Coordinates of C-alpha atoms and ligand atoms in Angstrom, one line a residue:
M62 CA -29.3 -30.0 23.6
N63 CA -27.9 -31.7 20.5
E64 CA -31.6 -31.0 18.7
N65 CA -30.8 -27.3 19.0
K66 CA -27.8 -27.6 17.8
T67 CA -28.0 -29.6 14.7
S68 CA -30.9 -27.3 13.5
E69 CA -28.4 -24.2 14.1
D70 CA -25.7 -26.1 12.5
P71 CA -24.8 -24.5 9.2
R72 CA -22.6 -27.3 8.1
K73 CA -23.6 -30.0 5.4
S74 CA -24.3 -33.3 7.0
L75 CA -23.2 -35.4 10.2
N76 CA -20.3 -37.4 9.9
F77 CA -21.0 -40.8 11.2
I78 CA -19.1 -39.6 14.4
E79 CA -21.5 -37.1 15.0
T80 CA -24.5 -39.5 14.3
F81 CA -23.3 -41.8 16.9
V82 CA -22.5 -38.9 19.4
E83 CA -26.2 -37.6 19.0
K84 CA -27.8 -41.4 19.2
D85 CA -26.1 -41.7 22.8
L86 CA -26.9 -38.1 23.5
A87 CA -30.8 -39.0 22.3
E88 CA -30.5 -41.9 24.2
G89 CA -29.8 -40.6 27.5
K90 CA -26.1 -41.9 27.9
N91 CA -23.6 -40.6 30.2
N92 CA -26.5 -38.1 31.6
G93 CA -26.6 -36.1 28.5
R94 CA -22.1 -35.8 29.0
I95 CA -19.9 -35.2 26.3
Q96 CA -16.0 -35.6 26.8
T97 CA -13.3 -36.4 24.2
R98 CA -9.8 -35.8 24.6
F99 CA -7.0 -35.9 22.4
P100 CA -4.1 -38.5 23.4
P101 CA -1.0 -38.0 22.1
E102 CA 2.0 -39.8 22.9
P103 CA 5.1 -37.2 23.7
N104 CA 7.5 -38.8 22.1
G105 CA 7.4 -36.5 18.5
Y106 CA 6.2 -33.7 16.7
L107 CA 2.5 -33.1 15.8
H108 CA 1.9 -33.4 11.8
I109 CA -1.1 -33.1 9.6
G110 CA -2.7 -36.4 10.6
H111 CA -2.6 -35.4 14.3
A112 CA -4.3 -32.1 13.2
K113 CA -7.3 -34.1 11.6
A114 CA -7.6 -36.4 15.1
I115 CA -7.6 -32.8 16.7
C116 CA -10.2 -31.2 14.9
L117 CA -12.4 -34.1 15.5
D118 CA -11.8 -34.0 19.1
F119 CA -12.0 -30.6 19.8
G120 CA -14.6 -29.8 16.8
I121 CA -17.0 -32.6 18.6
A122 CA -16.5 -31.3 22.5
E123 CA -17.1 -27.5 20.9
H124 CA -19.9 -28.7 18.7
Y125 CA -22.2 -30.5 21.6
N126 CA -21.1 -28.0 24.7
G127 CA -19.0 -30.8 25.5
I128 CA -15.4 -30.7 27.0
C129 CA -12.1 -31.8 25.5
N130 CA -9.1 -32.8 27.3
L131 CA -5.5 -32.8 26.3
R132 CA -4.0 -35.9 27.4
F133 CA -0.4 -36.8 27.4
D134 CA -0.1 -40.6 27.0
D135 CA 3.2 -40.9 28.8
T136 CA 3.8 -44.8 29.1
N137 CA 6.9 -45.3 27.7
P138 CA 9.9 -42.8 29.1
V139 CA 12.2 -44.4 27.0
K140 CA 11.1 -42.7 24.3
E141 CA 9.3 -39.7 25.5
D142 CA 10.7 -35.9 26.4
V143 CA 9.4 -32.9 27.5
E144 CA 10.4 -31.2 24.1
Y145 CA 7.8 -33.2 22.7
V146 CA 5.2 -31.9 25.3
D147 CA 6.1 -28.2 24.7
S148 CA 5.7 -28.2 20.9
I149 CA 2.5 -30.3 21.3
T150 CA 0.9 -27.7 23.2
E151 CA 1.9 -25.0 21.2
D152 CA 1.1 -26.9 17.8
I153 CA -3.1 -27.2 19.4
R154 CA -3.0 -23.6 20.8
W155 CA -1.7 -22.5 17.0
L156 CA -4.2 -24.4 15.3
G157 CA -6.7 -22.6 17.2
F158 CA -8.2 -25.1 19.9
H159 CA -8.8 -25.0 23.8
W160 CA -8.3 -27.8 26.0
N161 CA -10.2 -28.1 29.4
E162 CA -7.5 -29.6 30.9
I163 CA -3.9 -31.1 30.6
Y164 CA -3.9 -34.8 32.0
Y165 CA -0.9 -37.3 31.6
A166 CA -1.4 -41.0 31.8
S167 CA 1.4 -41.0 34.1
D168 CA -1.5 -39.1 36.3
Y169 CA -3.0 -42.7 36.5
F170 CA 0.0 -44.7 37.3
G171 CA -1.0 -45.1 41.1
Q172 CA -4.7 -46.5 40.0
L173 CA -3.1 -48.2 37.2
F174 CA -0.6 -50.0 39.7
D175 CA -3.6 -50.9 42.1
F176 CA -6.0 -52.0 39.7
A177 CA -2.9 -54.4 38.2
I178 CA -2.9 -55.5 41.9
R179 CA -6.6 -56.0 41.9
L180 CA -6.5 -58.5 38.3
I181 CA -3.4 -60.3 40.4
R182 CA -5.4 -61.1 43.2
Q183 CA -8.5 -61.9 41.2
G184 CA -6.6 -64.6 39.0
H185 CA -6.6 -62.2 36.2
A186 CA -3.1 -61.4 35.7
Y187 CA 0.6 -63.5 36.4
V188 CA 4.2 -62.5 36.4
D189 CA 5.6 -64.5 33.2
E190 CA 9.9 -64.8 33.5
Q191 CA 9.9 -65.6 29.7
S192 CA 12.0 -62.9 27.4
A193 CA 9.7 -60.9 25.1
E194 CA 10.9 -63.2 22.1
E195 CA 9.8 -66.6 23.9
I196 CA 6.2 -64.6 24.5
A197 CA 6.1 -63.8 20.9
Q198 CA 6.8 -67.0 19.6
Q199 CA 4.0 -68.4 21.9
K200 CA 1.4 -66.2 20.5
G201 CA 0.2 -68.0 17.8
T202 CA -1.2 -66.9 14.5
P203 CA -5.1 -65.7 13.8
T204 CA -5.8 -69.6 12.7
Q205 CA -3.5 -71.3 15.3
P206 CA -4.0 -71.2 19.3
G207 CA -1.0 -69.8 20.8
V208 CA 1.1 -71.5 24.0
E209 CA 0.4 -71.0 27.4
S210 CA 3.3 -69.9 29.4
P211 CA 5.3 -72.1 31.8
Y212 CA 4.4 -69.3 34.4
R213 CA 0.9 -69.2 33.8
N214 CA -0.8 -71.1 37.0
R215 CA 1.3 -69.4 39.6
P216 CA -0.4 -68.7 43.0
A217 CA -2.0 -65.4 43.1
T218 CA 0.3 -64.7 46.3
E219 CA 4.0 -65.5 44.2
N220 CA 2.3 -63.1 41.5
L221 CA 1.8 -60.4 43.9
D222 CA 5.2 -60.9 45.7
L223 CA 6.9 -60.9 42.6
F224 CA 5.2 -57.5 40.9
L225 CA 5.6 -55.7 43.8
R226 CA 9.2 -56.8 43.9
M227 CA 9.6 -55.8 40.2
Q228 CA 8.3 -52.3 41.5
A229 CA 10.8 -52.2 44.0
G230 CA 13.3 -52.6 41.4
E231 CA 14.7 -55.8 42.2
F232 CA 14.9 -57.0 39.0
E233 CA 16.4 -56.6 35.6
E234 CA 14.8 -54.9 32.8
G235 CA 13.5 -57.6 30.4
S236 CA 13.4 -60.4 32.8
M237 CA 9.8 -60.1 33.6
T238 CA 6.7 -58.9 32.7
L239 CA 3.3 -58.9 34.2
R240 CA 0.8 -60.2 31.8
A241 CA -3.4 -60.6 31.9
K242 CA -4.5 -64.5 31.9
I243 CA -7.3 -64.0 29.4
D244 CA -7.2 -66.6 26.6
M245 CA -4.3 -68.1 24.8
A246 CA -6.6 -69.5 21.8
S247 CA -8.9 -66.2 21.3
P248 CA -9.3 -65.8 17.7
N249 CA -8.5 -62.1 18.6
M250 CA -4.9 -62.0 19.1
H251 CA -4.9 -59.2 21.5
F252 CA -6.6 -61.5 24.1
R253 CA -3.9 -63.7 24.1
D254 CA -2.4 -63.2 27.5
P255 CA -1.3 -59.4 26.3
I256 CA 1.6 -57.7 28.3
L257 CA 0.5 -55.2 31.1
Y258 CA 3.1 -54.3 32.5
R259 CA 7.2 -53.9 31.6
I260 CA 10.3 -53.0 33.6
I261 CA 11.8 -49.6 33.1
R262 CA 14.5 -48.9 35.9
E263 CA 17.0 -47.3 33.4
H264 CA 15.3 -44.0 32.0
P265 CA 13.7 -41.5 34.4
H266 CA 10.3 -40.6 33.3
H267 CA 10.2 -37.0 32.0
R268 CA 7.2 -36.6 35.2
T269 CA 7.5 -39.2 37.7
G270 CA 11.4 -39.1 38.0
T271 CA 12.1 -42.9 39.3
T272 CA 9.1 -43.5 41.5
W273 CA 8.1 -46.0 39.3
K274 CA 10.2 -49.2 38.1
V275 CA 7.1 -50.9 36.3
Y276 CA 5.3 -48.8 33.6
P277 CA 2.1 -50.0 31.8
M278 CA 2.0 -50.7 28.4
Y279 CA -0.3 -48.4 26.4
D280 CA -3.2 -50.9 25.7
F281 CA -3.4 -51.5 29.5
A282 CA -3.4 -47.8 30.1
H283 CA -5.3 -45.8 27.1
G284 CA -9.0 -47.7 28.0
Q285 CA -8.4 -46.8 31.7
S286 CA -7.1 -43.2 31.6
D287 CA -10.6 -42.6 29.5
Y288 CA -12.3 -44.2 32.2
F289 CA -10.8 -42.4 35.1
E290 CA -11.0 -39.2 33.5
G291 CA -15.1 -39.6 32.2
V292 CA -14.1 -39.6 28.8
T293 CA -17.7 -40.4 27.2
H294 CA -16.5 -40.5 23.4
S295 CA -12.7 -42.0 22.9
L296 CA -12.3 -41.4 19.0
C297 CA -9.2 -42.7 17.5
T298 CA -7.8 -44.4 14.4
L299 CA -8.7 -47.5 12.8
E300 CA -5.9 -49.8 13.7
F301 CA -7.4 -49.4 17.3
E302 CA -10.4 -50.9 16.2
V303 CA -9.4 -54.7 17.2
H304 CA -7.8 -52.9 20.4
R305 CA -11.3 -52.3 21.4
P306 CA -12.6 -55.6 22.6
L307 CA -9.9 -55.9 25.2
Y308 CA -10.1 -52.3 26.4
D309 CA -13.7 -53.2 27.0
Y310 CA -12.9 -56.3 28.9
Y311 CA -10.3 -54.1 31.3
I312 CA -13.7 -51.7 31.5
D313 CA -15.5 -54.3 32.4
L314 CA -13.5 -55.4 35.3
L315 CA -12.6 -52.0 36.3
K316 CA -16.0 -50.2 36.7
E317 CA -18.0 -49.4 39.5
D318 CA -21.4 -49.6 38.0
D319 CA -23.6 -49.2 34.7
R320 CA -24.2 -45.5 34.8
Y321 CA -20.8 -44.4 32.8
R322 CA -18.4 -45.9 30.0
P323 CA -16.7 -44.7 27.6
R324 CA -17.5 -45.5 24.1
Q325 CA -14.4 -46.1 21.4
I326 CA -15.0 -44.9 17.6
E327 CA -12.7 -45.5 15.4
F328 CA -12.0 -43.2 12.3
N329 CA -9.4 -43.4 9.0
R330 CA -5.9 -42.2 9.3
L331 CA -4.9 -39.5 7.2
N332 CA -2.1 -40.3 4.5
L333 CA -1.1 -37.8 2.0
T334 CA 1.1 -38.5 -1.0
Y335 CA 4.5 -37.6 -1.1
T336 CA 5.3 -37.9 2.3
V337 CA 5.5 -40.3 5.6
M338 CA 3.2 -39.7 8.3
S339 CA 4.9 -42.2 10.9
K340 CA 6.5 -40.5 13.7
R341 CA 9.5 -43.2 13.5
K342 CA 10.5 -42.2 9.8
L343 CA 9.8 -38.5 10.6
L344 CA 12.2 -39.1 13.7
E345 CA 14.8 -40.9 11.3
L346 CA 14.4 -37.7 8.8
V347 CA 15.5 -35.4 11.6
K348 CA 18.1 -37.7 13.3
E349 CA 20.0 -38.2 10.1
G350 CA 19.9 -34.9 8.9
L351 CA 18.1 -35.6 5.5
V352 CA 16.1 -32.2 6.8
N353 CA 16.6 -29.2 8.9
G354 CA 14.8 -30.4 11.9
W355 CA 11.1 -31.1 12.9
D356 CA 10.2 -27.5 11.4
D357 CA 11.9 -27.8 8.3
P358 CA 9.1 -26.7 5.7
R359 CA 9.2 -30.0 3.9
M360 CA 8.1 -31.5 6.6
P361 CA 4.6 -32.5 7.5
T362 CA 4.9 -31.6 10.8
L363 CA 2.4 -28.6 12.2
C364 CA 5.7 -26.5 13.0
G365 CA 7.0 -27.6 9.7
Y366 CA 3.7 -26.3 7.8
R367 CA 3.8 -23.2 10.2
R368 CA 7.2 -22.0 9.3
R369 CA 6.6 -22.6 5.4
G370 CA 3.1 -20.5 5.8
Y371 CA 0.5 -22.8 6.1
T372 CA -1.9 -21.1 8.3
P373 CA -4.5 -23.0 10.7
Q374 CA -7.3 -21.9 9.2
A375 CA -6.4 -23.4 5.5
I376 CA -5.6 -26.7 7.4
R377 CA -9.0 -26.4 9.4
N378 CA -10.5 -26.0 5.8
F379 CA -9.1 -28.9 4.3
V380 CA -9.6 -31.7 7.3
D381 CA -13.3 -30.2 6.7
K382 CA -13.0 -31.3 3.4
I383 CA -11.7 -34.7 3.6
G384 CA -13.8 -35.9 6.1
Y385 CA -14.2 -38.7 8.3
T386 CA -14.7 -42.5 7.1
K387 CA -14.6 -46.2 8.0
Y388 CA -11.7 -47.2 5.2
D389 CA -8.1 -46.4 5.0
G390 CA -6.9 -44.1 2.0
I391 CA -4.3 -41.9 0.6
V392 CA -5.1 -38.2 -0.2
D393 CA -3.9 -36.0 -3.0
V394 CA -1.3 -33.3 -1.6
A395 CA -2.5 -30.9 -3.8
L396 CA -5.8 -30.5 -2.3
L397 CA -4.1 -29.3 0.8
E398 CA -2.3 -27.0 -1.4
H399 CA -5.4 -26.3 -2.4
A400 CA -6.9 -25.2 0.9
I401 CA -3.7 -22.9 1.7
R402 CA -4.1 -21.0 -1.7
E403 CA -7.8 -20.5 -1.0
D404 CA -7.0 -19.1 2.4
L405 CA -3.8 -17.1 1.5
N406 CA -5.8 -15.9 -1.4
R407 CA -8.1 -14.1 0.9
T408 CA -5.5 -12.5 3.2
A409 CA -2.0 -12.0 1.6
P410 CA -0.7 -8.8 0.9
R411 CA 0.5 -8.7 -2.8
V412 CA 4.0 -7.7 -3.5
S413 CA 6.6 -7.5 -5.8
A414 CA 9.7 -9.8 -5.8
V415 CA 11.9 -11.1 -8.7
L416 CA 13.9 -14.5 -8.3
D417 CA 16.1 -14.8 -11.5
P418 CA 16.9 -10.8 -11.9
V419 CA 18.0 -9.3 -15.3
K420 CA 18.2 -5.9 -15.9
L421 CA 15.6 -4.1 -17.9
I422 CA 16.9 -0.4 -18.6
L423 CA 14.2 2.5 -19.9
T424 CA 16.1 4.5 -22.1
N425 CA 13.7 7.0 -22.3
Y426 CA 13.4 7.6 -18.8
P427 CA 15.5 10.7 -17.2
E428 CA 18.0 9.2 -14.9
G429 CA 17.8 9.8 -11.4
Q430 CA 14.1 10.1 -11.3
T431 CA 12.1 7.9 -8.9
E432 CA 8.4 7.6 -9.1
S433 CA 6.1 6.2 -5.8
M434 CA 3.9 3.9 -7.9
H435 CA 0.1 2.9 -6.1
A436 CA 0.6 -0.6 -5.6
V437 CA -3.1 -2.0 -4.0
N438 CA -2.4 -4.8 -1.1
N439 CA -4.8 -7.1 -2.0
P440 CA -7.7 -7.2 -4.9
E441 CA -9.6 -9.4 -3.1
N442 CA -10.0 -7.3 -0.2
P443 CA -11.1 -3.9 -0.2
D444 CA -10.4 -3.1 3.4
A445 CA -6.5 -4.2 2.7
G446 CA -5.3 -0.8 1.5
S447 CA -2.4 0.2 -0.7
H448 CA 1.6 0.8 -0.5
T449 CA 4.0 2.5 -2.7
I450 CA 6.4 0.9 -5.0
A451 CA 9.4 2.8 -6.3
F452 CA 10.1 3.2 -9.9
A453 CA 13.3 4.2 -11.7
R454 CA 15.0 3.8 -15.0
E455 CA 16.6 0.8 -13.6
L456 CA 14.3 -2.3 -13.0
Y457 CA 14.9 -5.8 -12.6
I458 CA 12.6 -8.4 -14.3
E459 CA 12.5 -12.3 -14.2
R460 CA 14.6 -13.4 -16.7
E461 CA 12.4 -16.0 -17.8
D462 CA 9.8 -13.2 -19.0
F463 CA 12.4 -12.3 -21.6
L464 CA 12.7 -13.8 -25.0
E465 CA 14.9 -12.3 -28.1
D466 CA 13.4 -14.8 -30.7
A467 CA 10.0 -15.2 -29.3
P468 CA 6.9 -17.4 -30.4
K469 CA 3.8 -15.8 -31.5
K470 CA 2.2 -16.8 -28.3
F471 CA 4.7 -15.4 -25.9
F472 CA 3.4 -12.1 -24.6
R473 CA 6.2 -11.0 -22.5
M474 CA 9.0 -9.2 -23.1
T475 CA 10.6 -9.6 -26.5
P476 CA 12.3 -6.8 -29.1
G477 CA 8.9 -4.7 -30.8
Q478 CA 6.7 -5.8 -28.7
E479 CA 4.4 -4.0 -25.8
V480 CA 3.8 -5.3 -22.3
R481 CA 2.5 -3.7 -19.1
L482 CA 4.8 -3.3 -16.5
K483 CA 2.4 -4.1 -13.4
N484 CA 1.3 -0.9 -11.6
A485 CA 3.5 1.5 -13.8
Y486 CA 3.6 2.3 -17.4
I487 CA 3.5 -0.1 -20.8
V488 CA 6.9 -0.1 -22.1
Q489 CA 8.1 -1.3 -25.5
C490 CA 10.9 -3.8 -25.7
T491 CA 14.0 -2.4 -27.9
G492 CA 16.7 -4.8 -28.0
C493 CA 19.2 -6.5 -25.2
K494 CA 22.9 -6.6 -24.7
K495 CA 24.5 -10.1 -24.0
N496 CA 27.6 -11.3 -22.9
A497 CA 30.3 -13.4 -24.5
A498 CA 28.5 -16.6 -23.4
G499 CA 25.4 -15.4 -25.2
E500 CA 23.7 -14.7 -21.9
V501 CA 21.5 -12.0 -22.1
E502 CA 23.1 -8.8 -19.2
E503 CA 20.4 -6.1 -20.0
I504 CA 17.4 -5.7 -21.8
Y505 CA 16.3 -2.3 -23.4
A506 CA 13.1 -0.6 -23.6
E507 CA 11.7 2.5 -23.8
Y508 CA 8.4 3.6 -21.6
N509 CA 5.1 5.5 -22.5
P510 CA 4.5 8.1 -20.2
L511 CA 0.9 8.0 -21.0
T512 CA 0.1 4.9 -20.0
L513 CA -0.2 5.2 -15.8
S514 CA -3.7 4.2 -14.6
G515 CA -6.2 7.0 -15.4
M516 CA -4.0 8.4 -18.6
P517 CA -5.2 8.7 -21.7
D518 CA -3.3 5.5 -23.4
S519 CA -3.8 3.4 -20.1
N520 CA -6.3 1.0 -22.0
R521 CA -4.6 0.4 -24.7
K522 CA -4.9 -3.3 -25.5
V523 CA -1.6 -5.4 -24.4
K524 CA -1.8 -8.8 -23.6
G525 CA 1.2 -9.2 -21.1
T526 CA 1.8 -7.8 -17.4
L527 CA 5.1 -8.3 -16.2
H528 CA 6.1 -7.7 -12.2
W529 CA 9.5 -5.7 -11.4
V530 CA 11.4 -4.0 -9.2
S531 CA 13.6 -1.3 -9.2
V532 CA 17.4 -2.0 -9.3
A533 CA 18.1 0.9 -6.7
H534 CA 15.4 0.6 -4.0
S535 CA 15.0 -2.8 -3.7
L536 CA 16.4 -5.8 -1.5
P537 CA 18.5 -8.5 -2.0
A538 CA 17.1 -11.7 -0.3
E539 CA 17.3 -15.5 -0.4
V540 CA 14.1 -17.3 -1.6
R541 CA 13.6 -21.3 -0.9
L542 CA 11.6 -23.3 -3.0
Y543 CA 10.5 -26.3 -1.8
D544 CA 9.4 -29.5 -3.8
R545 CA 7.9 -32.7 -2.4
L546 CA 9.7 -34.7 0.1
F547 CA 9.4 -38.2 -2.0
L548 CA 9.8 -38.9 -5.4
V549 CA 6.7 -41.5 -5.3
E550 CA 2.8 -40.9 -4.3
N551 CA 3.2 -43.4 -1.4
P552 CA 6.6 -43.6 0.0
S553 CA 5.5 -46.3 2.8
E554 CA 3.7 -48.8 0.3
N555 CA 7.1 -50.4 -0.2
K556 CA 7.2 -51.9 3.2
D557 CA 10.8 -53.9 2.8
G558 CA 12.5 -50.9 1.0
D559 CA 14.3 -48.4 2.3
F560 CA 12.3 -44.8 2.2
H561 CA 16.0 -43.1 2.1
E562 CA 16.1 -44.4 -1.7
L563 CA 13.0 -42.5 -2.5
L564 CA 13.8 -38.9 -1.1
N565 CA 13.4 -36.3 -3.9
P566 CA 17.1 -34.7 -4.0
N567 CA 15.5 -31.9 -5.4
S568 CA 13.3 -31.1 -2.6
L569 CA 15.0 -28.0 -1.6
T570 CA 15.9 -25.3 -4.0
R571 CA 17.8 -22.2 -2.4
L572 CA 17.5 -19.0 -4.9
T573 CA 20.5 -16.5 -3.3
H574 CA 19.9 -13.8 -5.9
C575 CA 16.5 -12.6 -5.7
R576 CA 15.0 -9.0 -5.0
V577 CA 12.3 -8.0 -3.5
E578 CA 10.5 -4.4 -3.3
A579 CA 11.2 -2.6 -0.7
E580 CA 8.0 -2.7 1.4
L581 CA 9.2 -6.1 2.6
L582 CA 11.7 -4.6 5.1
K583 CA 8.5 -4.2 7.1
A584 CA 7.4 -7.9 7.3
K585 CA 7.7 -9.9 10.4
P586 CA 8.8 -13.2 10.7
L587 CA 6.0 -16.0 9.1
D588 CA 4.2 -13.0 7.9
H589 CA 2.3 -14.2 4.9
F590 CA 2.8 -12.7 1.0
Q591 CA 1.9 -12.9 -2.2
F592 CA 4.9 -12.5 -4.8
Q593 CA 2.8 -11.3 -7.6
R594 CA 2.5 -13.9 -10.5
I595 CA 4.9 -16.4 -8.5
G596 CA 3.5 -18.0 -5.5
Y597 CA 2.9 -17.3 -2.1
F598 CA 5.7 -17.0 0.4
N599 CA 6.5 -16.0 4.0
L600 CA 9.1 -14.5 5.9
D601 CA 11.5 -17.2 7.3
P602 CA 12.1 -16.9 10.9
D603 CA 16.0 -17.1 10.3
S604 CA 16.1 -14.0 8.6
T605 CA 18.3 -10.9 9.9
D606 CA 17.8 -7.1 9.3
G607 CA 20.6 -7.8 6.7
K608 CA 19.1 -11.2 5.2
L609 CA 15.9 -12.0 4.1
I610 CA 15.0 -15.1 3.7
F611 CA 11.8 -16.2 2.0
N612 CA 9.6 -19.7 2.1
R613 CA 7.8 -20.4 -1.0
T614 CA 4.7 -21.4 1.1
V615 CA 2.8 -22.5 -2.5
S616 CA 3.0 -21.7 -5.6
L617 CA 0.3 -20.0 -7.5
K618 CA -1.7 -22.5 -9.4
D619 CA -1.3 -21.5 -13.1
T620 CA 1.8 -19.3 -13.6
W621 CA 4.5 -21.4 -11.2
S622 CA 4.4 -24.5 -13.1
K623 CA 5.9 -22.3 -16.1
L624 CA 8.2 -20.6 -14.2
K625 CA 9.2 -23.6 -12.4
D626 CA 10.5 -26.2 -15.3
K627 CA 12.6 -23.1 -15.8
L628 CA 14.5 -22.1 -12.2
Ligands
ATP96 P1 2.6 -43.2 15.3 O1 2.0 -44.6 15.3 O2 3.5 -42.8 14.2 O3 3.4 -43.6 16.8 P2 0.5 -42.4 16.7 O4 -0.8 -42.7 16.0 O5 0.7 -43.5 18.0 O6 1.7 -42.1 15.8 P3 -0.1 -40.5 18.5 O7 0.9 -39.6 19.6 O8 -0.4 -41.9 19.7 O9 0.9 -40.9 17.6 O10 -1.2 -40.2 18.2 C1 -2.2 -39.3 19.1 C2 -3.9 -39.4 18.5 O11 -3.5 -39.1 16.8 C3 -4.1 -40.7 18.4 O12 -5.7 -40.6 18.5 C4 -3.9 -41.0 16.8 O13 -4.9 -41.9 16.6 C5 -4.2 -39.7 16.2 N1 -3.2 -39.9 14.6 C6 -2.2 -40.1 14.7 N2 -1.9 -40.3 13.6 C7 -2.8 -40.2 12.7 C8 -3.2 -40.1 11.5 N3 -2.1 -40.0 10.5 N4 -4.5 -39.6 11.1 C9 -5.7 -39.3 12.1 N5 -5.2 -39.3 13.2 C10 -4.0 -39.7 13.5
MG97 MG1 0.0 -44.0 19.6

């Protein structure tokens, strides 16, 4: 099966994970079955890092005709919530992936509990009555062995009795744990009698309610859940590499025969510049009101990106481009923005919007006259069609596009100079009116009626083309500009420092006096547009008929940097 697939595969070369998978297939492992899973903990919203894992888990399954399940690793009821379960399924669907089944680690609580009892009976586990702090103090260091617990050598019957009573709710939270009895001197710290179960009595579980009073640790649940489910390739991030021997140890004790076992392969986590990716920190930003919820367009969450106008295709293209490696690093967010631009350039209709409007009056254009100008929706896509935009004597242009005393290379509006108005006439500026403070209030120009596309003078050499909207026909709008959430490239680098201090105080700018062309009245929430010469924008779902709100998805590469400094 893999042979066919690779020969048909248009992609460049295999990543190292695909190479492992193909080798396993070639060796006939697991009867040629490929099964992966995406295992989120429902304790937060998915972020772009998760997208990288999702693309791999689902991508490998799709590519090798296997299956990928969604499995919620819901072993900690204190932090988990159905709100997160719902958002996670929504975000995976949005990315365009389809799971085979939805499972929960909590589906296996019974099997895990039985396995724990088996370990106790076999002398591989014991109930420890020390506190978490005491246990931590006895861990030792990588070069120094740990200290054995005074409870380590209890008889199995006593351990069994205590463990059953832990589950019966007889003991306080924190008073006891079940620990594996492995090796307090192991060079791998994870083997130093890791905790298997802890008591959680005060928080009902989002699925099993109050059935359980003891909950398995993630390390005791993850590998076995893979095994129970039939996962063949358990793909995860590099920090789990050191956990792998422990997962293998449990599987060795659990497995019934040698025909099948999951194989864990680790890859590098995605880190992006100017943001944080830890769910704990993202939750803090939300809880402290430093952003407007999980779907704030400044967040690296998938729902935040969706609201901002990032597309699933662009995110998948980006993930494809950065690839999978065995070493951690940090990816420049500009690479993600590039992928967004590339995708929206193909798909977003071009419209006109003026973010910082100033009036332009065409003094020789008849009062009360209106023309419908022809505007191509997307020059990149001949099938995208066109729309019309109303032209009249009074227009708005971008304040930034006018200078009374312009330097030589200023090809925009300045007295005496001709510029083209996009999709309309060539006009020549004749002057302006200023208020007492010296601010430009109105700009004046004369239009040349023979310069519409197809007319005799339309091919005149004019260096600048400006966007505009009609005063009478345009709509008021709010436009939200987003800048980087943090001021520094790697806010997580400063481990002891407080990441709050590194937040960019100007990450959100609201422009409340913008004008957009009437075509945008048809826009539906989240629809994408290119505001000509400015950037890509989408309609925010909070918009109402009376109030249009647009989010800047990403700037246009070249023109934005100039404009932004002024806004
Ligand atoms: P945190 O450490 O912030 O709690 P997590 O890694 O524990 O995040 P999970 O919900 O357990 O979050 O993640 C589910 C899957 O997504 C795991 O397989 C994990 O390895 C992967 N994943 C999480 N963050 C990233 C990332 N930044 N890049 C790539 N994969 C990631
Ligand atoms: Mg995790």
